[in-house]
Tab-separated table of C-alpha atoms in Angstrom:
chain	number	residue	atom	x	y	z
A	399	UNK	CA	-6.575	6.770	-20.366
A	400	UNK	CA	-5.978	4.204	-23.332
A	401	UNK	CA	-8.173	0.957	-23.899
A	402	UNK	CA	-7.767	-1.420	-21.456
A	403	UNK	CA	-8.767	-5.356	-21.430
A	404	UNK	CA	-11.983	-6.448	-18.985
A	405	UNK	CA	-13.523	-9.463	-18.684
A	406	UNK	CA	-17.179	-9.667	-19.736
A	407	UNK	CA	-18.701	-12.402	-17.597
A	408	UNK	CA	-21.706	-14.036	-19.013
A	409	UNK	CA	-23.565	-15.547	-16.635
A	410	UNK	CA	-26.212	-17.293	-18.125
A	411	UNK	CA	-23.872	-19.043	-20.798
A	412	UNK	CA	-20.820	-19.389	-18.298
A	413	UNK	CA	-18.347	-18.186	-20.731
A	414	UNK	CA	-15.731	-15.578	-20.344
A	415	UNK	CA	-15.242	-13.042	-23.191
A	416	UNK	CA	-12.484	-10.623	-23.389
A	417	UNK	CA	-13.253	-7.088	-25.101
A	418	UNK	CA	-11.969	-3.883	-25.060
A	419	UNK	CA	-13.759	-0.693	-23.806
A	420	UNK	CA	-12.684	2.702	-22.854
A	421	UNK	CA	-12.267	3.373	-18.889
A	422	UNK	CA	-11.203	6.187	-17.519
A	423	UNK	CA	-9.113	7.386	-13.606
A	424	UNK	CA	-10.972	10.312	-12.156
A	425	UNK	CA	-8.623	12.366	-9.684
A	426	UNK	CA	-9.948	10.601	-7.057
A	427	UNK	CA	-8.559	7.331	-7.857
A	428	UNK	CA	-11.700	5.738	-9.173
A	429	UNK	CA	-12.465	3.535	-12.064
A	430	UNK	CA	-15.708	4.041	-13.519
A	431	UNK	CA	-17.982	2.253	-15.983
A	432	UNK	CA	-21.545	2.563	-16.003
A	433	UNK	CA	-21.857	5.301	-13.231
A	434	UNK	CA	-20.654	2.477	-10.806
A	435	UNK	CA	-17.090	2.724	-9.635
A	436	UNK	CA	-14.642	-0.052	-8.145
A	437	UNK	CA	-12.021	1.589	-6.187
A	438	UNK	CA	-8.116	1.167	-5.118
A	439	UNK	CA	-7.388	-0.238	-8.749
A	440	UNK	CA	-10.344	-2.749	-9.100
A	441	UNK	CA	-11.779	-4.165	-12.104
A	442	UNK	CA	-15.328	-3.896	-13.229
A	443	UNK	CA	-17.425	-6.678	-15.215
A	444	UNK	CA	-19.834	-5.918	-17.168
A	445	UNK	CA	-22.572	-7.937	-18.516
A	446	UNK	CA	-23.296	-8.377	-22.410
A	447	UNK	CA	-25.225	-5.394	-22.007
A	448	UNK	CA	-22.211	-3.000	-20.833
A	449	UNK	CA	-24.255	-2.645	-17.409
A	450	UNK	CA	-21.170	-2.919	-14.013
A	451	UNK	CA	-22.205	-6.240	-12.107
A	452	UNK	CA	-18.785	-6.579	-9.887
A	453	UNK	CA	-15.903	-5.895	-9.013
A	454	UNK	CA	-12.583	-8.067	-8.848
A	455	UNK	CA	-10.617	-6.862	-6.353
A	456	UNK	CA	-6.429	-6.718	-6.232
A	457	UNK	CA	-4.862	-8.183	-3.565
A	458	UNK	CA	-5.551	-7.018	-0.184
A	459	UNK	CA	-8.487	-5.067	-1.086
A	460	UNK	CA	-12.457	-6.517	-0.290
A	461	UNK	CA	-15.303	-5.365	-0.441
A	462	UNK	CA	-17.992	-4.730	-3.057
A	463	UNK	CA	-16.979	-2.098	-4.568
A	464	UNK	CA	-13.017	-2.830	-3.441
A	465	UNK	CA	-13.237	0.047	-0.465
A	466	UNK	CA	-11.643	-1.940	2.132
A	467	UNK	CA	-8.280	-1.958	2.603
A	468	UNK	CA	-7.402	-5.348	4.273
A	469	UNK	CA	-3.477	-3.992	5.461
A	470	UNK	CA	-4.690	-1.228	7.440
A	471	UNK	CA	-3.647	-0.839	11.069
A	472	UNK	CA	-5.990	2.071	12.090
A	473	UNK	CA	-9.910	2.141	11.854
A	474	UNK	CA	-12.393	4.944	10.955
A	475	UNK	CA	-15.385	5.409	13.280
A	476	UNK	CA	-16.886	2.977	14.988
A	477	UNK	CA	-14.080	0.039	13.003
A	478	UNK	CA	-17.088	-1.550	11.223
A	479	UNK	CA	-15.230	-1.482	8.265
A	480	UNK	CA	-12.033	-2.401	9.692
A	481	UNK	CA	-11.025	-5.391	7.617
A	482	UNK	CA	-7.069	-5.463	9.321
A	483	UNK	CA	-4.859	-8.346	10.546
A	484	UNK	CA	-4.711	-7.315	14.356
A	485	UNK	CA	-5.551	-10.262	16.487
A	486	UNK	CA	-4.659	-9.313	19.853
A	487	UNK	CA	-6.740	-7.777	22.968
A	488	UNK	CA	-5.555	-4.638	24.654
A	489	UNK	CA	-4.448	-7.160	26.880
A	490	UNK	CA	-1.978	-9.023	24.776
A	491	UNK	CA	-4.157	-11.952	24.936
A	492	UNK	CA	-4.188	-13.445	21.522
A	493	UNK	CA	-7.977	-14.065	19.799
A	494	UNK	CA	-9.997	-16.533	19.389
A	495	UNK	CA	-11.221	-17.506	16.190
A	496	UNK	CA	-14.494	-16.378	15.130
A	497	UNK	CA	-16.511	-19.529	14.525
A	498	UNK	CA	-19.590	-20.756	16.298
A	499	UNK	CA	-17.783	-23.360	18.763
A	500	UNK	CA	-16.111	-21.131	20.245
A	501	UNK	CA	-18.483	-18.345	20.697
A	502	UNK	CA	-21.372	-20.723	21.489
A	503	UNK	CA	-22.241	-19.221	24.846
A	504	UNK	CA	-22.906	-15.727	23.367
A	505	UNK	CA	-25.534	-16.591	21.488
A	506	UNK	CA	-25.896	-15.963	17.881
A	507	UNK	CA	-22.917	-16.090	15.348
A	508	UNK	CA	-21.711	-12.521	14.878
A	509	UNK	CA	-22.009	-11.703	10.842
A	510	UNK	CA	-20.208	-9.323	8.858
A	511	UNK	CA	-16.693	-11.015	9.794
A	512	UNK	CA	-15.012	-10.918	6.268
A	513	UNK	CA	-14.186	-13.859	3.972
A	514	UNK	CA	-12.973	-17.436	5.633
A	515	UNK	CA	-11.910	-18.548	9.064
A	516	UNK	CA	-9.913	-15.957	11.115
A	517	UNK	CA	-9.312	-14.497	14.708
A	518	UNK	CA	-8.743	-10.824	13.361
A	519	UNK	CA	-10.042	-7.905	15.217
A	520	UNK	CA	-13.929	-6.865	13.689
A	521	UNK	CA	-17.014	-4.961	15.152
A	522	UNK	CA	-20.045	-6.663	14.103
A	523	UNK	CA	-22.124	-5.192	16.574
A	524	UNK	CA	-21.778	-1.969	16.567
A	525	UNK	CA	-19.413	-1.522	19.428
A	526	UNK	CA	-17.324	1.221	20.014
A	527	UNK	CA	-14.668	-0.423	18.509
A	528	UNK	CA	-13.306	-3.326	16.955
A	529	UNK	CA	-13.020	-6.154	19.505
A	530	UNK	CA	-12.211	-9.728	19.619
A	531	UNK	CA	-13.116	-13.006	21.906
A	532	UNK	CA	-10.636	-13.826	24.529
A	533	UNK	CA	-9.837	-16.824	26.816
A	534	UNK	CA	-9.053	-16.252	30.368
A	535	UNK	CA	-8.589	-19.179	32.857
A	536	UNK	CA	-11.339	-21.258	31.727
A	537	UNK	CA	-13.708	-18.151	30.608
A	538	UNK	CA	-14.407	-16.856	27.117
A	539	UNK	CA	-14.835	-12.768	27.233
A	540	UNK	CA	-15.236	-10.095	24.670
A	541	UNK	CA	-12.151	-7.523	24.845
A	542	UNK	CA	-11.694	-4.528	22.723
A	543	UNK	CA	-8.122	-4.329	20.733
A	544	UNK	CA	-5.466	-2.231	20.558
A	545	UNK	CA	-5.703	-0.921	17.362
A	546	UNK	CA	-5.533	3.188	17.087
A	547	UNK	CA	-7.991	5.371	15.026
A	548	UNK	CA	-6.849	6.962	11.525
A	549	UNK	CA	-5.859	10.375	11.405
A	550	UNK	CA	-8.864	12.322	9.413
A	551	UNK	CA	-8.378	15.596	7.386
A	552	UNK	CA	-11.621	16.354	8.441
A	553	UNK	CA	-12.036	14.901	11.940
A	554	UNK	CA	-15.271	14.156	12.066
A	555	UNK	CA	-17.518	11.165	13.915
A	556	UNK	CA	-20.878	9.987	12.994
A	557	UNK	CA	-23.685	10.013	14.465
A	558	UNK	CA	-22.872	12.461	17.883
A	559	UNK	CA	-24.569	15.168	18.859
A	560	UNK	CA	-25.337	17.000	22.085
A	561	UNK	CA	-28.178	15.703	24.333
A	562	UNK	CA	-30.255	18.180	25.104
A	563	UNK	CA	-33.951	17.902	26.202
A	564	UNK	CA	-36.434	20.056	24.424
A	565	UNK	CA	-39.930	20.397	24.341
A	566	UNK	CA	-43.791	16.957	12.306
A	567	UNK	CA	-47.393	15.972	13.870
A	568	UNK	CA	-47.787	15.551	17.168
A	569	UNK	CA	-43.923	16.206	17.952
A	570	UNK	CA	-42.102	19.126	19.678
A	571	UNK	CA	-39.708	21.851	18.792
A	572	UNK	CA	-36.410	20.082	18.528
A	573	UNK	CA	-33.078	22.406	18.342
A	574	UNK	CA	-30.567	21.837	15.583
A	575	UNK	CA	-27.573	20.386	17.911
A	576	UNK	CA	-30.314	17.682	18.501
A	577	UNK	CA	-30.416	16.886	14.919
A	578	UNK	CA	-27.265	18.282	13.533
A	579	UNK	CA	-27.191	15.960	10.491
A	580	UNK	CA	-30.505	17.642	9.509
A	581	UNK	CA	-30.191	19.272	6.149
A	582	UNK	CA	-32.877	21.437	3.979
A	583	UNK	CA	-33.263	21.546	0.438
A	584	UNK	CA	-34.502	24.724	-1.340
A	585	UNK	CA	-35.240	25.239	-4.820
A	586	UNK	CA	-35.258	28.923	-6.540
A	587	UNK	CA	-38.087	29.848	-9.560
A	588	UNK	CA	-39.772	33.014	-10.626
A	589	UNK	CA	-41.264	33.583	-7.402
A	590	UNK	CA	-38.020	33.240	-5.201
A	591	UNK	CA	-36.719	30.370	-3.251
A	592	UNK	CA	-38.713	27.837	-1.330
A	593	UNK	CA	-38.374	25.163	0.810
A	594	UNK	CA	-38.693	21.470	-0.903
A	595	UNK	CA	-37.380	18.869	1.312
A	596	UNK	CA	-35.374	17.672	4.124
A	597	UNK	CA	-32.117	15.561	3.871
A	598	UNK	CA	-29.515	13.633	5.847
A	599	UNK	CA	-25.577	14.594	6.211
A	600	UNK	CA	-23.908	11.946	5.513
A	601	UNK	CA	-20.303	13.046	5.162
A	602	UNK	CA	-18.961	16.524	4.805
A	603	UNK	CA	-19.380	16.543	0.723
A	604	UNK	CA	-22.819	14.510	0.490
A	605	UNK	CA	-26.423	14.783	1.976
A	606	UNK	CA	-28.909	11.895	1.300
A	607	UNK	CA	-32.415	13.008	0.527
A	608	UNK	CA	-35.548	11.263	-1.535
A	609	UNK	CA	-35.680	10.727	-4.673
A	610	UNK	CA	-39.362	12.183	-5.502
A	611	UNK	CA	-37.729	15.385	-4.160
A	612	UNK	CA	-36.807	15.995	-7.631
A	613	UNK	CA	-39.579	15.254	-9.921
A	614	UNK	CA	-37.500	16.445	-13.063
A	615	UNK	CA	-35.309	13.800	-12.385
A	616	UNK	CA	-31.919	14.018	-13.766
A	617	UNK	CA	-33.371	16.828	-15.786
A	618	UNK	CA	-33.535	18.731	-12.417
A	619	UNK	CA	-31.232	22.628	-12.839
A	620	UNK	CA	-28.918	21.894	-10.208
A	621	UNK	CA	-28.161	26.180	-10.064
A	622	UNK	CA	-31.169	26.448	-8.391
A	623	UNK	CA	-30.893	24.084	-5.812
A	624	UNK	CA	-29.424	24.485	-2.398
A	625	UNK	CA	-28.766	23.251	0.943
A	626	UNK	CA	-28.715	24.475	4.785
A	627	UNK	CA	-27.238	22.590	7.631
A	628	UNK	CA	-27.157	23.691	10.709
A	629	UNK	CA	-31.173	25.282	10.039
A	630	UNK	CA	-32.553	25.553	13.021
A	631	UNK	CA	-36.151	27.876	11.361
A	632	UNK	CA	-37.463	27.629	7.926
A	633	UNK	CA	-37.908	31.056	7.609
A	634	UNK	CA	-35.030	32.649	9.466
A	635	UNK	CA	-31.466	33.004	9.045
A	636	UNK	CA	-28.816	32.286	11.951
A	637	UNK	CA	-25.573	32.709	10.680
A	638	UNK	CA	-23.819	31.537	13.907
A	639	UNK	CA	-25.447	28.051	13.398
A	640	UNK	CA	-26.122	27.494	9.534
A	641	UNK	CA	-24.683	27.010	6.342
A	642	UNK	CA	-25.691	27.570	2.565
A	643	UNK	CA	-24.337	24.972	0.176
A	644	UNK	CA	-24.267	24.615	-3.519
A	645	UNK	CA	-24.890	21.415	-5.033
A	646	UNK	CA	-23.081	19.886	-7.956
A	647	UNK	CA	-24.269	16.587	-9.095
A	648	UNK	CA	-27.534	14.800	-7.972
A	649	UNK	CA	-27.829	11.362	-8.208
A	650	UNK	CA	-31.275	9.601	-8.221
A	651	UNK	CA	-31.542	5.909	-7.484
A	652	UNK	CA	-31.589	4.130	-10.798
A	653	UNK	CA	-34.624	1.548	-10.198
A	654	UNK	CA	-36.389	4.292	-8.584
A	655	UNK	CA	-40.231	4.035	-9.672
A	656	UNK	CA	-43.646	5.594	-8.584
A	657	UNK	CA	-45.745	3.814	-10.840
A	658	UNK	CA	-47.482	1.786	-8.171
A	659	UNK	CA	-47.773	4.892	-6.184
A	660	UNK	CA	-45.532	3.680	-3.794
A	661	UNK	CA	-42.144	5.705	-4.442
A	662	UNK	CA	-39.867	2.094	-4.515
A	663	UNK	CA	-36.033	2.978	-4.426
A	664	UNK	CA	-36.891	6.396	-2.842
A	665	UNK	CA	-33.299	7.703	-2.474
A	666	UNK	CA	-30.529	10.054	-4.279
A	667	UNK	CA	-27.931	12.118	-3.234
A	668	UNK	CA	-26.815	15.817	-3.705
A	669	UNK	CA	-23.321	16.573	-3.535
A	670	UNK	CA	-22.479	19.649	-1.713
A	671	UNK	CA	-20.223	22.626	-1.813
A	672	UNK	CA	-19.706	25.584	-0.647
A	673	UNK	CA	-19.196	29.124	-2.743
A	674	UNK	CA	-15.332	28.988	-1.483
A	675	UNK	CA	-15.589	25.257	-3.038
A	676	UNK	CA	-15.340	23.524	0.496
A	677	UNK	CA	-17.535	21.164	2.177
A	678	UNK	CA	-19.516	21.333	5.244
A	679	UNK	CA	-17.987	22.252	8.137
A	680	UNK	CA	-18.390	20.815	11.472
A	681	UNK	CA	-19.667	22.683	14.185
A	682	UNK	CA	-22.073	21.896	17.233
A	683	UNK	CA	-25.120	22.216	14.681
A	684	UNK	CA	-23.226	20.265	11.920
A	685	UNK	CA	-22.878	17.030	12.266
A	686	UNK	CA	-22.965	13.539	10.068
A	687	UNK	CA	-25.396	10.653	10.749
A	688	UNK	CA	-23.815	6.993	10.633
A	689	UNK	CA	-25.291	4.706	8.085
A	690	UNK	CA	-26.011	1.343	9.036
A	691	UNK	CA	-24.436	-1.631	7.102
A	692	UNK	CA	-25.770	-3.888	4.238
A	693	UNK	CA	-29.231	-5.747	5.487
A	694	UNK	CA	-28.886	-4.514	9.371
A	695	UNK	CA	-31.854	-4.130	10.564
A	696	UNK	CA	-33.245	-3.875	14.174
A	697	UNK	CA	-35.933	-5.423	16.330
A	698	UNK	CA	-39.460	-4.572	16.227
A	699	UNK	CA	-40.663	-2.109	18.630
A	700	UNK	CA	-37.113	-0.247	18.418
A	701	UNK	CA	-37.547	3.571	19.488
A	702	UNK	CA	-36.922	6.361	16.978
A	703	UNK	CA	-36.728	9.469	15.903
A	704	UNK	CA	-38.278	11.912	12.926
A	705	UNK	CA	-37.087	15.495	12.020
A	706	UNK	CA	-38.670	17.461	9.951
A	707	UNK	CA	-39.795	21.041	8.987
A	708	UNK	CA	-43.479	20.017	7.552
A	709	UNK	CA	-46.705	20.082	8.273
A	710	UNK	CA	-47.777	20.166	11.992
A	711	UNK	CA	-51.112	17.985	11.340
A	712	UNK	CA	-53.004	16.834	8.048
A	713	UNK	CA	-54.525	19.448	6.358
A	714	UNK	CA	-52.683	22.639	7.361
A	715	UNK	CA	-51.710	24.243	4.307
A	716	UNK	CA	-48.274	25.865	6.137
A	717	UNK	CA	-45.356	24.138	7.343
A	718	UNK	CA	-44.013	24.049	10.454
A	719	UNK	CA	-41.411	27.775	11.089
A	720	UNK	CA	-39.255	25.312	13.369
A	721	UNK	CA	-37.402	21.996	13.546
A	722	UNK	CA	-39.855	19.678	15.162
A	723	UNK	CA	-39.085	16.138	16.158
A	724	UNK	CA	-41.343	13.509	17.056
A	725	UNK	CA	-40.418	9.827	18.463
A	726	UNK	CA	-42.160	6.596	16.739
A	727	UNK	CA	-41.339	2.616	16.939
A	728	UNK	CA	-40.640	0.291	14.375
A	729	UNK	CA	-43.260	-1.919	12.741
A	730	UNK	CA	-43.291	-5.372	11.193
A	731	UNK	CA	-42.603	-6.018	7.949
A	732	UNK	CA	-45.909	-8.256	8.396
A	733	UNK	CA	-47.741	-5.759	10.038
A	734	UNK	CA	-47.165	-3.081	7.624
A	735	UNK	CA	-47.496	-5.407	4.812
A	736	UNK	CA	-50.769	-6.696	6.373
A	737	UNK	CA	-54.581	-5.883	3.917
A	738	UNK	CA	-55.047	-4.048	7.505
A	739	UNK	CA	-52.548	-1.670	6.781
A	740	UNK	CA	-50.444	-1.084	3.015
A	741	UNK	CA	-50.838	-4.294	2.031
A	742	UNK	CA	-48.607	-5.262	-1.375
A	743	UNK	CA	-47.553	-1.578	-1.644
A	744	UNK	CA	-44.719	-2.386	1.112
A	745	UNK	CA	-41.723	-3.597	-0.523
A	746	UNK	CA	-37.923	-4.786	1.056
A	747	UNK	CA	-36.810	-1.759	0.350
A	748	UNK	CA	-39.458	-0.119	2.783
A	749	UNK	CA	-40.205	0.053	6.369
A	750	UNK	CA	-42.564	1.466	8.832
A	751	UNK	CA	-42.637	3.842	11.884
A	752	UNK	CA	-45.386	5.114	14.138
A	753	UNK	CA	-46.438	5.685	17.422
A	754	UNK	CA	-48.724	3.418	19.510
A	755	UNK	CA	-51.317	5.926	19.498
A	756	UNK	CA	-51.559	6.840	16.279
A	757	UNK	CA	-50.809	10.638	17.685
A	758	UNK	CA	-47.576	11.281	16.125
A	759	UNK	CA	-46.292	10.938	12.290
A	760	UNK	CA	-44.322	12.763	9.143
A	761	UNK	CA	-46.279	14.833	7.056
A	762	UNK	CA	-46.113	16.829	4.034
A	763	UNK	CA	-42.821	18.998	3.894
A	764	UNK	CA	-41.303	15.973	5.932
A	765	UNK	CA	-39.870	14.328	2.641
A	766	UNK	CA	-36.321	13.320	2.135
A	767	UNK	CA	-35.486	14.005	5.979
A	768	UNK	CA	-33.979	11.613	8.813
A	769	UNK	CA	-35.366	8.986	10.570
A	770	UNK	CA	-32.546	8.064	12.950
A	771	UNK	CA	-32.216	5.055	15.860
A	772	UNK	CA	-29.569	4.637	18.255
A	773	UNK	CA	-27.471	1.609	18.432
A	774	UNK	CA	-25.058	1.751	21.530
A	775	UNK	CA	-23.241	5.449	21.694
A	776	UNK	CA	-24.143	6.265	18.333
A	777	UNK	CA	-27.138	7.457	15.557
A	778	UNK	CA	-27.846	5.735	12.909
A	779	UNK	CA	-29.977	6.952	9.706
A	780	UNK	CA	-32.363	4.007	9.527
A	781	UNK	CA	-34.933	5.873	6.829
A	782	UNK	CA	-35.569	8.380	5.081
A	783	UNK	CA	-39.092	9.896	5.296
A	784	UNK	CA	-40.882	9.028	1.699
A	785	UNK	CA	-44.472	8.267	1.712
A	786	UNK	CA	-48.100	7.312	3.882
A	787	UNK	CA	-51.969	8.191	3.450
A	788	UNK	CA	-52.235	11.182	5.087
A	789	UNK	CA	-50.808	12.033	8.759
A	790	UNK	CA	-51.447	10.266	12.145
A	791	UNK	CA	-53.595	8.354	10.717
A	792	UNK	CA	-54.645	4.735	12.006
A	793	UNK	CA	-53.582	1.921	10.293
A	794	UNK	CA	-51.289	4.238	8.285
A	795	UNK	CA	-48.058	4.675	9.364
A	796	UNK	CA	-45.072	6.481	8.386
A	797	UNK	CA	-43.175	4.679	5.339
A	798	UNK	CA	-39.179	4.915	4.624
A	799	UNK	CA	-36.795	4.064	2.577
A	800	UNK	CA	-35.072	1.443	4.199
A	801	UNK	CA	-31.311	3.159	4.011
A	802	UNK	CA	-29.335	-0.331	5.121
A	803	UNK	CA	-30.379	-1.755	1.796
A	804	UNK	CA	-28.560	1.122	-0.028
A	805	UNK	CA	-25.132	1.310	1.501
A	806	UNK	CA	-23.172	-0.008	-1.101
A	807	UNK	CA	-24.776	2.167	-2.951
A	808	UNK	CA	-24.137	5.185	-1.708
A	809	UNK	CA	-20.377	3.741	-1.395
A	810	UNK	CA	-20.664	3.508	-5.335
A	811	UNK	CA	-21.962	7.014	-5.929
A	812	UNK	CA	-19.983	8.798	-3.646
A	813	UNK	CA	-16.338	7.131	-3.565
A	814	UNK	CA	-16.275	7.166	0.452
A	815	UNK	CA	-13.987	4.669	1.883
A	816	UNK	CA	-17.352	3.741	4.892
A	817	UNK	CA	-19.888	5.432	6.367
A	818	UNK	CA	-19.264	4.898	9.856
């Protein structure tokens, strides 16, 4: 593509410059500068330094990266994302305006609306779709609208899977279809191939892992890496349930940094393939997680779950031959935080599970895999498993990356339109 014009916004100065550098369209419809991508035809900025810092968006696009499409009269998953102009109930009752008057009685002002003052259809609370506030008579009540769900190649819905009960430390065998997102990484040498860590499905083409997985980096020989959905044992094969993927770029979080041996930014992503060139396919033991949105977070004391194929306790020098799960609660940021516990090695970008007893935990082999939460009808990847001293130990819970700091992100790196 030839030389195009972008604006070069300097900040500190508050001067525009206008300069010429060479972009390029991938086939997917994505501009990219930087490794950083606006979509749908946006333009990037760049700082003096040539580094992407937004994106301005063309009319009726949003979003940071320009992924929403404001026009659309269908939503993907859950509608969290849905950005339309639809402003009726499925009752033909028109909607109310979303501003805190008018929604006083419900309690706190629902976030993640959109830009300015509307009554358009949204789902800021993870409903199971996007809804509006109605009058009736002399009530206010929340109605769903009638907008219809977008036709997917691929079909498929976060964060579903099949409930099953079924008798990581101090958890119990788990089955697959419990955990269907659950991915393996294994890496081939000299002495054959070997497990390394555990990973998320996030969409049919991507799988979100952590980055100290890979301690080459971006150095790392992608030929001998690969990944199994569906995996049900370590050490066994069940074609009926799994499937071997490829994997064709890796991206590791930029800022990511051990040096205060706390693994800060612990997060990349592996795209996936399979030998035919084809992505996952869904099945009862392959399914994708949800991500949760920019900064959601959820109360203290929330239930949770860990998957993992590590160690059963501290000190065993095998993993575990099957999926094991193990349930834990949120802690505090305080708590956590607290010379009690990790003290200054906690960061924003981290937070902490355990259980009350100190009897369940992640452990070594656990890294890079899903630590997932349930909001309404649907699972949500909250972390992803990355560090702690030692296993079940007191005082020293489970830390993970905190995954709703990362979503645009992963939006960047990957192209997806959402994640829901």
């Amino acid at each position: 593509m030839t030389g195009v014009c972008l604006l070069r916004l300097i900040l500190a100065v508050a001067a525009l410059t206008v300069c010429r550098a060479q972009r390029r369209l991938s086939p997917s419809g994505l501009y990219e500068k930087s490794g950083l991508v606006c979509l749908n035809g946006g333009t990037s900025v760049l700082s003096p330094s040539g580094r992407h810092m937004l994106c301005f968006c063309p009319d009726g696009f949003s979003g940071s990266s320009c992924e929403r499409d404001e026009s659309v009269s269908c939503f993907d998953g859950m509608g969290l994302h849905y950005r339309g102009s639809v402003s009726k109930s499925e009752s033909g009752r028109e909607c109310l305006e979303w501003d805190p008057e008018s929604v006083r009685e419900f309690g706190a002002y629902p976030k993640n609306l959109g830009p300015g003052r509307h009554n358009h259809c949204r789902n800021p609370d993870y409903s199971s779709k996007p809804w509006c506030y109605v009058r009736t008579g002399s009530r206010i009540v929340k109605e769903d609208c009638d907008i219809p769900r977008c036709a997917k190649d691929h079909g498929w819905q976060c964060g579903q899977r099949e409930e099953r009960n079924m008798k990581v430390v101090g958890g119990a065998l788990s089955a697959v279809e419990r955990h269907p997102w659950m991915a393996a990484v294994f890496s081939r040498s000299a002495r054959g191939r070997a497990f390394t860590c555990g990973g998320s499905l996030i969409s049919p083409c991507w799988v979100l892992t952590a980055a100290h997985c890979f301690p080459d980096g971006t150095k790392t020989s992608l030929h001998k890496l690969s990944v199994f959905v569906g995996k049900n044992a370590i050490n066994e094969t069940d074609a009926q349930r799994e499937q071997e993927l490829r994997v064709s770029q890796l991206f590791i979080h930029e800022h990511f940094d051990n040096t205060d041996g706390n693994y800060n930014n612990d997060i990349a992503l592996l795209k996936i393939r399979s030998p035919d060139g084809r992505c996952a396919k869904e099945s009862s033991s392959v399914k994708m997680v949800c991500i949760p949105e920019v900064h959601q977070s959820l109360s203290v004391g929330t239930s949770c779950e860990v998957t993992g194929y590590g160690r059963e306790q501290e000190g065993l020098w095998y993993y575990s031959q099957y999926l094991r799960e193990a349930k834990l609660k949120l802690l505090s940021q305080d708590v956590c935080s607290s010379k009690e516990y990790y003290g200054s090695m906690i960061t924003d970008n981290m937070l902490c599970a355990g259980s009350p007893d100190w009897s369940a935990d992640a452990c070594k082999g656990d890294s890079g895999g899903p630590l997932v939460c349930r909001v309404r009808d649907r699972v949500f990847l909250f972390g992803v498993v990355s560090w702690g001293e030692g296993c079940s130990r007191q005082s020293r819970p489970g830390v993970y990356t905190k995954v709703s700091n990362y979503y645009n992100w992963i939006l960047e790196k990957t192209g997806l339109p959402s994640l829901s």
